Amino acid sequence: MTDAEGHPETAEMELAEVLGALADPLRRRVVTTLIDEPIDTERTCASFELGVSKSTLTHHFRILREAGLVRQVDRGNSRKVRLRRAELEERFPGLLELLAKG
């Protein structure tokens, strides 16, 4: 069951949904950027500078969130995003390593 913000539980993450989210080069860039960051790094969505409109940015992060790749948390007047590294390693061992290698 997803939580109130739309994050699926680890056991509910589906490989097809994760791979579908990663099929888009902008979303894959977000994930690989977060892989290279220290564990539990939180960044604003705008900090990725994807060169798209705010509504498109919102769409991309919704897809990543609903697939279970990222967790979004409200921090005051901004929304931060972080990679769900431990959950992804538990559910899909080796996936992040493959992504990091490109």
GROMACS .gro file of C-alpha atoms in nm:
model
  102
    1MET     CA    1   0.000   0.000   0.000
    2THR     CA    2   0.131   0.343  -0.085
    3ASP     CA    3   0.164   0.606   0.183
    4ALA     CA    4  -0.021   0.938   0.183
    5GLU     CA    5   0.239   1.096  -0.050
    6GLY     CA    6   0.225   0.810  -0.303
    7HIS     CA    7   0.541   0.619  -0.207
    8PRO     CA    8   0.497   0.242  -0.247
    9GLU     CA    9   0.612   0.000   0.020
   10THR     CA   10   0.930  -0.187  -0.073
   11ALA     CA   11   0.744  -0.513  -0.139
   12GLU     CA   12   0.506  -0.330  -0.373
   13MET     CA   13   0.776  -0.193  -0.602
   14GLU     CA   14   0.731  -0.350  -0.945
   15LEU     CA   15   1.026  -0.405  -1.177
   16ALA     CA   16   0.824  -0.307  -1.483
   17GLU     CA   17   0.729   0.026  -1.323
   18VAL     CA   18   1.087   0.094  -1.213
   19LEU     CA   19   1.225   0.015  -1.557
   20GLY     CA   20   0.952   0.224  -1.719
   21ALA     CA   21   1.048   0.520  -1.503
   22LEU     CA   22   1.414   0.470  -1.587
   23ALA     CA   23   1.343   0.448  -1.961
   24ASP     CA   24   1.319   0.826  -1.977
   25PRO     CA   25   1.667   0.984  -2.001
   26LEU     CA   26   1.581   1.279  -1.774
   27ARG     CA   27   1.446   1.055  -1.499
   28ARG     CA   28   1.743   0.821  -1.536
   29ARG     CA   29   1.973   1.125  -1.503
   30VAL     CA   30   1.804   1.219  -1.174
   31VAL     CA   31   1.857   0.868  -1.037
   32THR     CA   32   2.218   0.837  -1.152
   33THR     CA   33   2.294   1.181  -1.011
   34LEU     CA   34   2.154   1.072  -0.674
   35ILE     CA   35   2.351   0.746  -0.690
   36ASP     CA   36   2.671   0.952  -0.708
   37GLU     CA   37   2.570   1.165  -0.407
   38PRO     CA   38   2.641   1.065  -0.045
   39ILE     CA   39   2.379   0.834   0.109
   40ASP     CA   40   2.058   1.011   0.214
   41THR     CA   41   2.142   1.330   0.024
   42GLU     CA   42   1.829   1.541  -0.022
   43ARG     CA   43   1.799   1.785  -0.309
   44THR     CA   44   1.528   2.012  -0.440
   45CYS     CA   45   1.372   1.901  -0.766
   46ALA     CA   46   1.482   2.224  -0.936
   47SER     CA   47   1.847   2.161  -0.841
   48PHE     CA   48   1.874   1.896  -1.113
   49GLU     CA   49   1.837   2.166  -1.381
   50LEU     CA   50   1.662   1.939  -1.631
   51GLY     CA   51   1.564   2.227  -1.860
   52VAL     CA   52   1.191   2.152  -1.859
   53SER     CA   53   0.885   2.342  -1.739
   54LYS     CA   54   0.773   2.320  -1.378
   55SER     CA   55   0.473   2.104  -1.471
   56THR     CA   56   0.695   1.863  -1.666
   57LEU     CA   57   0.939   1.851  -1.376
   58THR     CA   58   0.651   1.769  -1.142
   59HIS     CA   59   0.541   1.492  -1.379
   60HIS     CA   60   0.889   1.334  -1.392
   61PHE     CA   61   0.926   1.335  -1.014
   62ARG     CA   62   0.576   1.188  -0.970
   63ILE     CA   63   0.672   0.897  -1.198
   64LEU     CA   64   0.995   0.842  -1.000
   65ARG     CA   65   0.806   0.860  -0.669
   66GLU     CA   66   0.525   0.627  -0.773
   67ALA     CA   67   0.775   0.372  -0.906
   68GLY     CA   68   0.952   0.379  -0.569
   69LEU     CA   69   1.282   0.518  -0.690
   70VAL     CA   70   1.275   0.837  -0.484
   71ARG     CA   71   1.115   0.966  -0.168
   72GLN     CA   72   0.986   1.323  -0.168
   73VAL     CA   73   0.957   1.512   0.158
   74ASP     CA   74   0.822   1.860   0.222
   75ARG     CA   75   1.080   2.079   0.395
   76GLY     CA   76   0.918   2.411   0.474
   77ASN     CA   77   0.841   2.584   0.148
   78SER     CA   78   1.033   2.338  -0.069
   79ARG     CA   79   1.008   1.973  -0.158
   80LYS     CA   80   1.321   1.762  -0.126
   81VAL     CA   81   1.393   1.436  -0.302
   82ARG     CA   82   1.625   1.151  -0.207
   83LEU     CA   83   1.706   0.814  -0.357
   84ARG     CA   84   1.544   0.517  -0.184
   85ARG     CA   85   1.880   0.342  -0.195
   86ALA     CA   86   1.831   0.081   0.080
   87GLU     CA   87   1.481  -0.013  -0.035
   88LEU     CA   88   1.594  -0.047  -0.396
   89GLU     CA   89   1.892  -0.263  -0.298
   90GLU     CA   90   1.663  -0.483  -0.092
   91ARG     CA   91   1.401  -0.522  -0.366
   92PHE     CA   92   1.626  -0.521  -0.676
   93PRO     CA   93   1.982  -0.615  -0.571
   94GLY     CA   94   2.244  -0.480  -0.810
   95LEU     CA   95   2.014  -0.242  -1.000
   96LEU     CA   96   2.176   0.074  -0.867
   97GLU     CA   97   2.522  -0.062  -0.937
   98LEU     CA   98   2.422  -0.129  -1.299
   99LEU     CA   99   2.283   0.221  -1.334
  100ALA     CA  100   2.597   0.372  -1.184
  101LYS     CA  101   2.808   0.195  -1.447
  102GLY     CA  102   2.593   0.343  -1.723
   0.00000   0.00000   0.00000
